[in-house]
Amino acid sequence: MSFALHGIPVSGGIAIGHAHLISHANLETAHYLVPPGQLTQETTRFDAAVESVRDELEQLRATVPATAPAEFVGFIDVHLMILNDSMLSTEPRRIIETEQCNAEWALKVQMDALLAQFDAIEDTYLRERRTDVIQVVERVMKALLGHPGYMPLQTDEGHKLILVAHDLSPADVVQFKQHHFASFITDLGGTTSHTAVVARSLNIPSIVALHHARQLIRENELIIVDGTQGVVIVDPDQQALSEYQLRQHQFELERLKLKRLRYMRATTLDGFSVELHANIELPDDVAQAKENGATGIGLFRSEFLFLNRSHLPGEDEQFAAYRRVAEEMEGLPVTIRTYDLGADKDIDQVQRFITNPALGLRAIRLCLIEPERFLIQLRALLRASHYGKINILIPMLASARELDQTLVLIAQAKQSLDAEEVPYDREVKIGGMIEVPAAALALGIFTRKLDFLSVGTNDLIQYTLAVDRTDDTVAHLYDPLHPAVLSLLAHVFKTAEKASVPVALCGEMAGDLSLTRLLLGLGLRHFSMHSAHLLDIKQRVLQSSLSQAKPLALRMLRESDPDRLLLLLDRLNA
Ligand code: PEP
Ligand code: MG
C-alpha cells in the first residue's frame, strides 16, 4: 500500500530506490553466505574485531580524561565485562560456523537474541544494561567494518539503496562518504544538527525528523525521497513513480546547467565582488569543492579527522592531512578550524553523563583544559602552513580569557617549532568563530586581537534562541529570521567592518538560497558553505543587486512581525 511520510528537508533532489534499514548497532549489516573453505577466516576476522575493541576499551580506561565524571570508569568496566562474556565473544563464532554467514550478521543475530532476553528481565537496573550491550556491539560492528573481508552493500545503478535509520551520529554519516547510497532518511534530527550538516555535504537527497520511518518502512521496499520538499513516498504507484522520475530528470538537468558557472567570478549586478568558499569535513572533500568552483576553503571541520577511530591522529598524521588540503587548493586560502569536539561529536564518550553537552566542555573549552592534545594540533597546523595559505580558526569563543589563553598556546606552539627550526608561515592568520551571542555582542574583544572572524550561525541561532539544534521537537522554533538573530548578524557585520576585520559566514545560512540577498543586504561579502550549494548561490549572487537588496534588508531589520518578515523576504527574492 502506498503512503507518504513528511519530515524536515535537509538536502535537495529526488532519489528513487530500495530501502535499507539500519539501526545504531547494525550499521550496514548485510547478510551473505561464506563458503565453507573461508569460515575459519571469517571467525578469525570476528576474533580480531573483538580483540581490537578490547584494546580500545582498555586504552580508554587507562586514559580517562580528567574531566570525565566518576561513573565513567565503571561504565568502561561494564562494557569490558559484556565484551568478555562468552555470549558476545564466542557465541557469534558458533553462528558463523553453523549458519555459514558473515561475522556482522552473526553478531547482529546474537545481539537480537540477547536483547530479547533483556526485555524479559524485571529488574530495572539489569534491563537498562540493554543499552550497554547495543553500544558494545556497535563498537565490534565498526571494528568489523574496518577489517579486511568486509563486503560493502551492492549499490550499483540498477539497485539504488536508500538508508532508513532511526537516528545517526555525525560520525556515522561521515562514513557514508565512502559508500554510494542514493539517499538517507532518519526519524530524529534537526535541520542544522551535525548529522544534517554532514548529510548536506554528501550531496544526496536527505530528510530528518520523519518520526516513524524506521518502523513503517520495510527492508527492500521501493521508496521515493523528495529531499527538497521533505516527503517520502513508500511503495509508490506507477503514476507517482513516473512523475518523480520526470522531476528527478529535470533536477539533474538544472544541476548540469549550473556547472557552466564554475569559473565565473561571483559578482553582483552592480559590480560588488563576493567570495564563495567551501566547507569540508575531510581532505577528500577538496575535489568536490574545486569542481564547484570554490575560491577557498572557508571551514575545514578538522574534528572529523578524529571520529570513527580508536586512536587519535598524532601530529604527523594531522600535518599530512592539513598539508594535503593546502597543497591541493594551490595557494587559495584554507581556513582550518581547530577541533570542535564534545556535544554530539563525543570521542571521549563522556557526554552521555552530562545534562547539557551543548553548553558544556565543547570546542575551545575542551581544548583549553587539555592543552597537550590542543598543542599537537596547533603544531600540525603551523607546520602545514608552510605549504599553502592556511588560516587557523578557533570555534566557540565567548570570553577574552579564552582568547588570551588560546593565543598563548599558539605562541607556545610557534616557539617549539622555532626551537626545532621547523618552518611555518609567520604571517598565519588567526580567526575566531562568532557563534555564542556573548561573542557577537562583545565583538570588540575579538576584533582587537584577531585577524578575521567567521560567523557560525548554526550555533549562534541555537544559543540565541535556546533551541537545541539536534532536537527535532523544537526544530520549528529554530528561526534564522528571528529579529534577534538578524540584529546580531547586522551588528557583527557592521562592527567588524568598522574595525577593518574581515568577516565570513560559514553556518548553513550561507548555503540557503532564500537568504543570500538578505545577507548581502546586511553587509556580508564572504560566504562559506557545502560545495553542493556553491553554484546555486553563485547564480543568485550574479542575479542580485546590492543597491536593491540593501534597503529591503534594512527594512527587515526593523521588522518584528514574523509574517511581514516573510513577505519582505519574498519581495527581496522576487
Ligand atoms: C556553526 O555553528 O554555524 C558552524 C559552522 O559550526 P558547526 O556547524 O560545525 O557547529
Ligand atoms: Mg558551530
Coordinates of C-alpha atoms and ligand atoms in Angstrom, one line a residue:
M1 CA 0.0 0.0 0.0
S2 CA 1.4 3.4 -1.0
F3 CA 1.7 6.1 1.7
A4 CA 3.6 9.3 2.3
L5 CA 5.7 10.5 5.3
H6 CA 6.7 14.1 6.0
G7 CA 9.9 15.3 7.7
I8 CA 12.4 18.2 7.6
P9 CA 14.2 18.5 4.3
V10 CA 18.0 18.5 4.7
S11 CA 19.4 18.1 1.2
G12 CA 17.5 18.6 -2.0
G13 CA 16.9 16.4 -5.0
I14 CA 15.0 13.3 -5.7
A15 CA 16.1 9.7 -5.1
I16 CA 14.2 6.6 -6.1
G17 CA 15.5 3.3 -4.6
H18 CA 15.1 0.4 -2.3
A19 CA 15.0 0.9 1.5
H20 CA 17.9 -0.5 3.5
L21 CA 17.0 -0.3 7.2
I22 CA 19.8 0.3 9.7
S23 CA 20.0 1.0 13.4
H24 CA 22.8 2.2 15.5
A25 CA 24.1 -1.2 16.2
N26 CA 23.7 -2.8 12.8
L27 CA 25.2 -0.1 10.7
E28 CA 25.1 -1.7 7.3
T29 CA 24.5 -5.2 8.4
A30 CA 24.4 -7.1 5.2
H31 CA 23.8 -10.9 5.2
Y32 CA 25.9 -13.0 2.9
L33 CA 26.9 -16.7 2.8
V34 CA 30.5 -17.5 3.4
P35 CA 31.9 -20.5 1.5
P36 CA 32.8 -23.4 3.9
G37 CA 36.5 -23.1 3.0
Q38 CA 36.5 -19.5 4.2
L39 CA 34.7 -20.0 7.6
T40 CA 37.9 -20.1 9.6
Q41 CA 39.0 -16.8 8.0
E42 CA 35.6 -15.3 9.0
T43 CA 35.8 -16.4 12.6
T44 CA 39.4 -15.0 12.8
R45 CA 38.1 -11.7 11.4
F46 CA 35.5 -11.7 14.2
D47 CA 38.1 -12.5 16.9
A48 CA 40.3 -9.7 15.6
A49 CA 37.5 -7.2 15.8
V50 CA 36.7 -8.3 19.4
E51 CA 40.4 -8.1 20.3
S52 CA 40.7 -4.6 18.8
V53 CA 37.6 -3.4 20.8
R54 CA 39.1 -4.9 23.9
D55 CA 42.3 -2.9 23.3
E56 CA 40.3 0.2 22.6
L57 CA 38.3 0.0 25.8
E58 CA 41.4 -0.8 27.9
Q59 CA 43.2 2.1 26.3
L60 CA 40.2 4.4 27.0
R61 CA 40.2 3.2 30.6
A62 CA 43.9 4.0 31.0
T63 CA 43.5 7.5 29.6
V64 CA 40.2 8.6 31.2
P65 CA 40.1 12.3 30.7
A66 CA 40.4 14.4 33.8
T67 CA 37.0 15.9 33.1
A68 CA 35.2 12.6 33.0
P69 CA 32.5 12.0 35.6
A70 CA 33.2 9.4 38.3
E71 CA 30.8 6.9 36.8
F72 CA 32.9 6.8 33.6
V73 CA 35.4 4.2 34.7
G74 CA 32.5 2.0 35.9
F75 CA 30.9 2.3 32.5
I76 CA 34.0 1.2 30.7
D77 CA 34.3 -1.8 33.1
V78 CA 30.7 -2.8 32.3
H79 CA 31.5 -2.6 28.6
L80 CA 34.6 -4.7 29.0
M81 CA 32.6 -7.3 31.0
I82 CA 29.9 -7.5 28.3
L83 CA 32.6 -7.8 25.7
N84 CA 34.4 -10.6 27.5
D85 CA 31.2 -12.6 28.2
S86 CA 31.1 -15.7 26.0
M87 CA 27.6 -14.7 24.9
L88 CA 29.2 -12.0 22.9
S89 CA 32.7 -13.0 22.3
T90 CA 32.2 -16.7 21.4
E91 CA 28.6 -17.4 20.5
P92 CA 28.7 -15.4 17.3
R93 CA 31.6 -17.7 16.2
R94 CA 29.3 -20.7 16.5
I95 CA 26.6 -18.8 14.4
I96 CA 29.2 -18.1 11.7
E97 CA 30.1 -21.8 11.5
T98 CA 26.7 -23.3 11.7
E99 CA 24.9 -20.7 9.5
Q100 CA 27.8 -20.2 7.3
C101 CA 27.2 -16.5 7.4
N102 CA 29.3 -13.3 7.7
A103 CA 30.5 -12.1 11.1
E104 CA 28.4 -8.9 11.1
W105 CA 25.3 -10.9 10.6
A106 CA 26.2 -13.4 13.3
L107 CA 26.8 -10.6 15.7
K108 CA 23.5 -9.0 14.9
V109 CA 21.6 -12.3 15.3
Q110 CA 23.3 -12.8 18.7
M111 CA 22.6 -9.2 19.8
D112 CA 18.9 -9.6 18.9
A113 CA 18.7 -12.8 21.0
L114 CA 20.4 -11.1 23.9
L115 CA 18.2 -8.0 23.7
A116 CA 15.1 -10.2 23.7
Q117 CA 16.4 -11.7 27.0
F118 CA 17.0 -8.3 28.5
D119 CA 13.5 -7.2 27.6
A120 CA 12.1 -10.0 29.7
I121 CA 14.0 -9.0 32.8
E122 CA 12.0 -7.4 35.6
D123 CA 14.9 -5.7 37.3
T124 CA 15.2 -2.1 36.1
Y125 CA 19.0 -1.9 36.6
L126 CA 19.6 -5.0 34.6
R127 CA 17.1 -4.1 31.9
E128 CA 18.9 -0.8 31.4
R129 CA 22.1 -2.7 30.6
R130 CA 20.4 -3.3 27.3
T131 CA 21.8 0.0 26.0
D132 CA 25.3 -1.1 27.0
V133 CA 25.0 -4.3 25.0
I134 CA 24.0 -2.3 22.0
Q135 CA 27.0 0.1 22.5
V136 CA 29.4 -2.8 22.8
V137 CA 28.0 -4.5 19.7
E138 CA 28.2 -1.2 17.9
R139 CA 31.9 -1.0 18.6
V140 CA 32.6 -4.5 17.4
M141 CA 30.5 -3.9 14.3
K142 CA 32.5 -0.8 13.5
A143 CA 35.7 -2.7 14.0
L144 CA 34.5 -5.4 11.7
L145 CA 33.6 -2.9 9.0
G146 CA 37.2 -1.7 9.2
H147 CA 38.6 -5.1 8.8
P148 CA 39.7 -6.8 5.6
G149 CA 37.0 -9.1 4.3
Y150 CA 34.1 -6.7 4.8
M151 CA 31.8 -6.7 1.7
P152 CA 30.1 -3.4 1.3
L153 CA 26.5 -3.5 0.2
Q154 CA 26.0 -3.6 -3.5
T155 CA 24.8 -0.1 -4.6
D156 CA 25.0 -0.4 -8.4
E157 CA 23.0 1.8 -10.7
G158 CA 20.3 -0.8 -11.2
H159 CA 19.5 -1.1 -7.5
K160 CA 19.9 2.1 -5.6
L161 CA 19.8 2.0 -1.9
I162 CA 18.2 4.4 0.5
L163 CA 19.3 4.2 4.1
V164 CA 16.5 4.4 6.6
A165 CA 17.6 4.9 10.2
H166 CA 16.1 5.9 13.5
D167 CA 19.0 8.2 14.3
L168 CA 22.6 8.7 13.1
S169 CA 25.5 10.4 14.6
P170 CA 27.7 12.8 12.6
A171 CA 30.4 10.0 12.9
D172 CA 28.1 7.5 11.2
V173 CA 27.2 9.9 8.4
V174 CA 30.8 10.8 7.6
Q175 CA 31.4 7.1 7.0
F176 CA 28.9 7.1 4.2
K177 CA 31.2 9.3 2.2
Q178 CA 32.9 6.1 1.2
H179 CA 29.7 4.3 0.2
H180 CA 27.4 5.3 -2.5
F181 CA 23.9 5.5 -1.2
A182 CA 21.3 7.3 -3.2
S183 CA 19.8 9.0 -0.2
F184 CA 19.2 8.7 3.6
I185 CA 16.3 9.4 5.9
T186 CA 16.0 9.4 9.7
D187 CA 13.3 9.5 12.3
L188 CA 15.2 12.0 14.5
G189 CA 17.4 15.1 14.0
G190 CA 17.2 18.8 13.5
T191 CA 18.0 20.7 10.3
T192 CA 21.3 22.1 11.5
S193 CA 22.4 19.2 13.6
H194 CA 25.9 18.0 12.7
T195 CA 24.3 14.9 11.2
A196 CA 22.3 17.0 8.8
V197 CA 25.3 19.2 8.1
V198 CA 27.4 16.2 7.0
A199 CA 24.4 14.8 5.1
R200 CA 24.3 18.0 3.1
S201 CA 28.0 17.6 2.2
L202 CA 27.2 14.1 0.7
N203 CA 25.1 16.0 -1.8
I204 CA 22.3 13.3 -1.9
P205 CA 18.7 13.9 -1.1
S206 CA 18.1 13.5 2.7
I207 CA 15.3 14.1 5.2
V208 CA 15.4 14.1 9.0
A209 CA 12.6 14.1 11.7
L210 CA 10.3 11.6 9.9
H211 CA 9.4 10.1 13.3
H212 CA 8.2 6.6 12.3
A213 CA 10.0 5.9 9.0
R214 CA 12.2 3.1 10.6
Q215 CA 9.0 1.4 11.9
L216 CA 6.8 1.8 8.9
I217 CA 9.2 1.1 6.0
R218 CA 10.2 -2.5 5.3
E219 CA 13.5 -3.7 4.1
N220 CA 13.9 -3.5 0.3
E221 CA 10.6 -1.6 -0.2
L222 CA 10.6 0.8 -3.1
I223 CA 10.6 4.4 -1.9
I224 CA 10.9 7.9 -3.4
V225 CA 12.7 10.6 -1.4
D226 CA 12.0 14.2 -2.3
G227 CA 14.7 15.9 -0.4
T228 CA 13.5 19.3 -1.5
Q229 CA 10.0 19.0 -0.1
G230 CA 10.9 16.7 2.8
V231 CA 8.5 14.0 1.6
V232 CA 9.0 10.2 1.4
I233 CA 6.6 8.1 -0.7
V234 CA 6.6 4.5 0.2
D235 CA 5.6 1.8 -2.3
P236 CA 4.6 4.4 -5.0
D237 CA 2.1 3.5 -7.7
Q238 CA 3.2 3.8 -11.4
Q239 CA 1.8 7.3 -11.7
A240 CA 3.8 8.7 -8.8
L241 CA 6.9 6.9 -10.0
S242 CA 6.7 8.4 -13.5
E243 CA 6.0 11.9 -12.1
Y244 CA 9.0 11.7 -9.8
Q245 CA 11.3 10.2 -12.5
L246 CA 10.5 13.3 -14.6
R247 CA 11.2 15.7 -11.7
Q248 CA 14.4 13.9 -11.0
H249 CA 15.5 14.3 -14.6
Q250 CA 14.7 18.0 -14.5
F251 CA 16.6 18.5 -11.3
E252 CA 19.7 16.8 -12.8
L253 CA 19.4 18.9 -15.9
E254 CA 19.4 22.1 -13.8
R255 CA 22.5 20.9 -11.9
L256 CA 24.3 20.3 -15.2
K257 CA 23.4 23.8 -16.4
L258 CA 24.8 25.3 -13.2
K259 CA 28.2 23.7 -13.9
R260 CA 28.7 26.4 -16.5
L261 CA 29.1 29.0 -13.8
R262 CA 32.1 27.2 -12.3
Y263 CA 34.8 29.5 -13.5
M264 CA 32.8 32.7 -13.3
R265 CA 33.6 35.3 -10.6
A266 CA 30.8 35.8 -8.2
T267 CA 30.0 39.5 -8.8
T268 CA 26.6 41.2 -8.2
L269 CA 24.8 43.1 -11.0
D270 CA 26.1 46.3 -9.6
G271 CA 29.7 45.1 -9.5
F272 CA 30.4 44.0 -5.9
S273 CA 32.6 41.0 -5.7
V274 CA 31.6 38.2 -3.3
E275 CA 33.8 35.4 -2.0
L276 CA 32.3 31.9 -2.1
H277 CA 34.3 29.3 -0.2
A278 CA 33.6 25.7 0.6
N279 CA 33.0 23.9 3.9
I280 CA 34.7 20.5 4.2
E281 CA 35.0 17.7 6.7
L282 CA 37.8 15.6 5.2
P283 CA 40.7 16.2 2.8
D284 CA 38.9 14.1 0.2
D285 CA 36.2 16.8 0.0
V286 CA 38.6 19.2 -1.7
A287 CA 37.9 17.6 -5.1
Q288 CA 34.2 18.5 -4.8
A289 CA 35.0 22.0 -3.6
K290 CA 37.2 22.6 -6.7
E291 CA 34.7 21.0 -9.1
N292 CA 32.1 23.5 -7.8
G293 CA 34.5 26.5 -8.3
A294 CA 35.2 27.3 -4.6
T295 CA 37.8 30.1 -4.3
G296 CA 39.0 28.8 -1.0
I297 CA 38.1 26.5 1.9
G298 CA 36.2 28.7 4.4
L299 CA 35.7 26.0 7.0
F300 CA 37.6 22.7 7.4
R301 CA 35.8 21.0 10.3
S302 CA 39.1 19.3 11.4
E303 CA 37.4 17.3 14.2
F304 CA 36.1 14.8 11.6
L305 CA 39.7 13.5 11.4
F306 CA 39.2 12.4 15.0
L307 CA 36.0 10.5 14.6
N308 CA 35.4 6.8 13.9
R309 CA 38.8 5.6 15.2
S310 CA 40.2 4.3 18.4
H311 CA 43.5 6.2 18.5
L312 CA 43.6 9.9 17.9
P313 CA 45.6 11.1 15.0
G314 CA 49.1 12.2 16.0
E315 CA 50.9 15.3 14.9
D316 CA 52.4 13.9 11.7
E317 CA 49.1 12.4 10.6
Q318 CA 47.3 15.7 11.2
F319 CA 50.1 17.6 9.5
A320 CA 49.8 15.4 6.4
A321 CA 46.0 16.0 6.2
Y322 CA 46.3 19.8 6.6
R323 CA 49.2 20.0 4.2
R324 CA 47.3 17.9 1.6
V325 CA 44.3 20.3 1.7
A326 CA 46.6 23.3 1.5
E327 CA 48.6 22.0 -1.4
E328 CA 45.5 20.8 -3.3
M329 CA 44.0 24.2 -3.0
E330 CA 47.1 25.6 -4.8
G331 CA 47.6 28.8 -2.8
L332 CA 44.0 29.6 -2.3
P333 CA 43.0 30.3 1.3
V334 CA 42.3 27.3 3.5
T335 CA 40.7 28.1 6.9
I336 CA 41.1 25.2 9.2
R337 CA 39.0 25.2 12.4
T338 CA 40.7 23.7 15.4
Y339 CA 38.8 20.7 16.6
D340 CA 35.2 21.3 17.7
L341 CA 34.7 18.1 19.8
G342 CA 32.3 17.5 22.6
A343 CA 28.5 17.7 22.4
D344 CA 27.3 15.5 19.5
K345 CA 30.9 14.7 18.5
D346 CA 32.0 12.9 21.6
I347 CA 35.2 11.0 21.2
D348 CA 35.8 10.7 24.9
Q349 CA 32.4 9.1 25.4
V350 CA 31.7 11.3 28.4
Q351 CA 28.9 13.4 27.0
R352 CA 26.1 10.9 27.9
F353 CA 26.8 11.7 31.6
I354 CA 26.3 15.4 31.1
T355 CA 23.0 17.1 31.3
N356 CA 23.7 19.8 28.8
P357 CA 26.5 18.8 26.5
A358 CA 26.0 21.7 24.1
L359 CA 26.6 24.1 27.0
G360 CA 29.4 22.1 28.4
L361 CA 33.0 21.3 27.5
R362 CA 32.9 21.7 23.8
A363 CA 35.2 23.2 21.2
I364 CA 37.8 25.6 22.5
R365 CA 36.7 25.0 26.1
L366 CA 37.7 21.4 25.7
C367 CA 41.0 22.3 24.0
L368 CA 41.9 24.7 26.8
I369 CA 41.5 22.1 29.6
E370 CA 43.6 19.6 27.6
P371 CA 46.4 21.8 26.3
E372 CA 48.7 18.9 25.4
R373 CA 46.1 17.5 22.9
F374 CA 45.5 21.0 21.5
L375 CA 49.2 21.8 21.1
I376 CA 49.6 18.7 18.9
Q377 CA 47.0 20.1 16.5
L378 CA 48.4 23.7 16.7
R379 CA 51.9 22.4 15.8
A380 CA 50.5 20.3 12.9
L381 CA 48.5 23.3 11.6
L382 CA 51.5 25.6 11.8
R383 CA 53.8 23.1 10.1
A384 CA 51.3 22.7 7.3
S385 CA 51.0 26.5 6.9
H386 CA 54.4 26.3 5.2
Y387 CA 52.8 24.5 2.2
G388 CA 49.9 26.8 1.3
K389 CA 47.7 29.6 2.6
I390 CA 46.4 28.3 5.9
N391 CA 44.3 30.3 8.3
I392 CA 43.6 29.0 11.8
L393 CA 40.0 29.4 13.1
I394 CA 39.0 29.0 16.8
P395 CA 35.5 27.7 17.5
M396 CA 33.0 28.8 20.2
L397 CA 35.0 31.6 21.7
A398 CA 33.0 33.5 24.3
S399 CA 35.3 35.5 26.5
A400 CA 38.5 37.5 26.5
R401 CA 40.3 35.0 28.8
E402 CA 39.6 32.1 26.4
L403 CA 41.0 34.1 23.5
D404 CA 44.1 35.1 25.5
Q405 CA 44.8 31.5 26.6
T406 CA 44.4 30.3 23.0
L407 CA 46.8 33.0 21.7
V408 CA 49.4 32.0 24.4
L409 CA 49.1 28.3 23.3
I410 CA 49.6 29.3 19.6
A411 CA 52.7 31.3 20.6
Q412 CA 53.9 28.3 22.5
A413 CA 53.5 26.1 19.5
K414 CA 55.4 28.6 17.4
Q415 CA 58.2 28.7 19.9
S416 CA 58.5 25.0 20.0
L417 CA 58.8 24.9 16.2
D418 CA 61.3 27.7 16.2
A419 CA 63.4 25.8 18.7
E420 CA 63.4 22.8 16.3
E421 CA 63.9 25.1 13.2
V422 CA 60.8 23.8 11.6
P423 CA 59.4 26.2 9.0
Y424 CA 55.9 27.7 9.2
D425 CA 54.1 30.7 7.8
R426 CA 54.9 33.5 10.2
E427 CA 52.0 35.6 8.9
V428 CA 49.5 32.8 9.5
K429 CA 46.2 34.4 10.3
I430 CA 44.2 33.6 13.4
G431 CA 40.4 34.0 13.4
G432 CA 37.6 33.3 15.7
M433 CA 34.1 31.8 15.2
I434 CA 31.3 34.0 16.4
E435 CA 28.7 31.5 17.5
V436 CA 27.9 32.5 21.0
P437 CA 25.7 35.5 21.5
A438 CA 28.1 36.9 24.1
A439 CA 30.9 37.0 21.5
A440 CA 28.6 38.7 18.9
L441 CA 27.6 41.3 21.5
A442 CA 31.1 42.0 22.8
L443 CA 32.7 41.8 19.4
G444 CA 35.4 44.3 20.3
I445 CA 37.2 41.7 22.4
F446 CA 37.7 39.7 19.3
T447 CA 38.2 42.3 16.6
R448 CA 41.1 43.8 18.7
K449 CA 43.2 40.6 18.7
L450 CA 42.1 38.5 15.8
D451 CA 42.8 38.7 12.1
F452 CA 39.4 37.6 10.9
L453 CA 36.0 36.4 12.0
S454 CA 33.7 33.7 10.8
V455 CA 30.1 33.6 12.0
G456 CA 28.8 30.1 12.8
T457 CA 25.1 30.7 12.5
N458 CA 24.2 27.1 13.3
D459 CA 25.3 27.6 16.9
L460 CA 24.6 31.3 17.0
I461 CA 20.9 30.6 16.4
Q462 CA 20.9 27.6 18.7
Y463 CA 22.4 29.7 21.6
T464 CA 20.5 32.9 20.9
L465 CA 17.1 31.2 20.7
A466 CA 17.8 28.5 23.3
V467 CA 16.8 25.8 20.7
D468 CA 18.8 22.6 20.6
R469 CA 19.9 22.2 17.0
T470 CA 19.8 18.4 17.3
D471 CA 16.3 18.1 18.7
D472 CA 13.5 17.8 16.1
T473 CA 10.8 18.5 18.7
V474 CA 11.9 22.2 18.8
A475 CA 13.0 22.4 15.2
H476 CA 10.0 24.6 14.4
L477 CA 11.4 27.2 16.8
Y478 CA 14.8 27.3 15.0
D479 CA 14.4 30.5 13.1
P480 CA 17.2 32.3 11.1
L481 CA 14.8 35.2 10.5
H482 CA 14.2 35.8 14.2
P483 CA 14.7 39.6 14.8
A484 CA 17.3 38.8 17.5
V485 CA 19.3 36.7 15.0
L486 CA 19.1 39.4 12.3
S487 CA 20.1 42.1 14.6
L488 CA 23.1 40.2 15.9
L489 CA 24.2 39.4 12.4
A490 CA 23.9 43.1 11.3
H491 CA 25.8 44.1 14.4
V492 CA 28.6 41.7 13.7
F493 CA 29.0 42.7 10.0
K494 CA 28.9 46.4 10.8
T495 CA 31.3 46.3 13.8
A496 CA 33.8 44.1 12.0
E497 CA 33.7 46.4 9.0
K498 CA 34.4 49.4 11.2
A499 CA 37.3 47.6 12.8
S500 CA 38.5 46.6 9.4
V501 CA 38.4 42.9 10.3
P502 CA 37.2 40.6 7.5
V503 CA 34.2 38.6 8.4
A504 CA 32.7 35.4 6.7
L505 CA 29.7 33.4 7.5
C506 CA 30.1 29.6 7.5
G507 CA 26.9 28.3 9.0
E508 CA 24.1 26.6 7.0
M509 CA 22.5 30.1 6.3
A510 CA 25.4 30.7 3.9
G511 CA 24.1 27.9 1.6
D512 CA 20.4 28.8 1.9
L513 CA 19.4 30.4 -1.4
S514 CA 16.4 32.2 0.1
L515 CA 18.8 34.1 2.4
T516 CA 21.6 35.2 0.0
R517 CA 20.2 38.6 -0.8
L518 CA 19.3 39.3 2.8
L519 CA 22.8 38.5 3.9
L520 CA 24.3 40.6 1.1
G521 CA 22.0 43.5 2.0
L522 CA 23.1 43.2 5.6
G523 CA 26.7 43.6 4.6
L524 CA 28.1 40.1 4.1
R525 CA 30.6 39.6 1.3
H526 CA 32.1 36.3 2.2
F527 CA 30.1 33.1 2.3
S528 CA 31.3 29.6 3.1
M529 CA 29.1 26.6 2.5
H530 CA 29.0 22.9 1.5
S531 CA 30.2 22.6 -2.1
A532 CA 26.8 21.3 -3.3
H533 CA 25.4 24.8 -2.8
L534 CA 28.2 26.8 -4.3
L535 CA 26.9 27.1 -7.8
D536 CA 23.3 27.8 -6.8
I537 CA 24.5 30.6 -4.5
K538 CA 26.8 32.0 -7.2
Q539 CA 23.9 32.1 -9.6
R540 CA 21.9 34.1 -7.0
V541 CA 24.8 36.5 -6.4
L542 CA 25.1 37.1 -10.2
Q543 CA 21.4 37.9 -10.3
S544 CA 21.4 40.3 -7.3
S545 CA 21.9 43.9 -7.0
L546 CA 23.2 45.3 -3.7
S547 CA 21.5 48.7 -4.2
Q548 CA 18.2 46.9 -4.3
A549 CA 18.9 44.3 -1.6
K550 CA 20.2 46.8 1.0
P551 CA 17.1 48.9 1.6
L552 CA 14.9 45.8 1.8
A553 CA 17.3 44.0 4.2
L554 CA 17.4 47.1 6.4
R555 CA 13.6 47.1 6.5
M556 CA 13.6 43.5 7.5
L557 CA 16.0 44.5 10.3
R558 CA 13.4 46.9 11.7
E559 CA 10.5 44.5 11.3
S560 CA 9.5 42.2 14.2
D561 CA 6.3 40.6 12.9
P562 CA 7.2 37.1 11.5
D563 CA 4.6 37.2 8.7
R564 CA 5.7 40.6 7.5
L565 CA 9.3 39.4 7.6
L566 CA 8.4 36.6 5.3
L567 CA 6.6 38.9 2.9
L568 CA 9.6 41.2 2.8
L569 CA 11.9 38.2 2.2
D570 CA 9.7 37.2 -0.7
R571 CA 10.0 40.7 -2.2
L572 CA 13.7 40.6 -1.7
N573 CA 13.9 37.3 -3.6
A574 CA 11.4 38.3 -6.3
Ligands
PEP1 C1 28.1 26.8 13.0 O1 27.9 26.6 14.2 O2 27.4 27.5 12.3 C2 29.3 26.2 12.4 C3 29.6 26.5 11.1 O3 29.9 25.2 13.0 P1 29.3 23.7 13.3 O4 28.1 23.6 12.5 O5 30.3 22.7 13.0 O6 29.0 23.8 14.8
MG2 MG 29.4 25.7 15.4

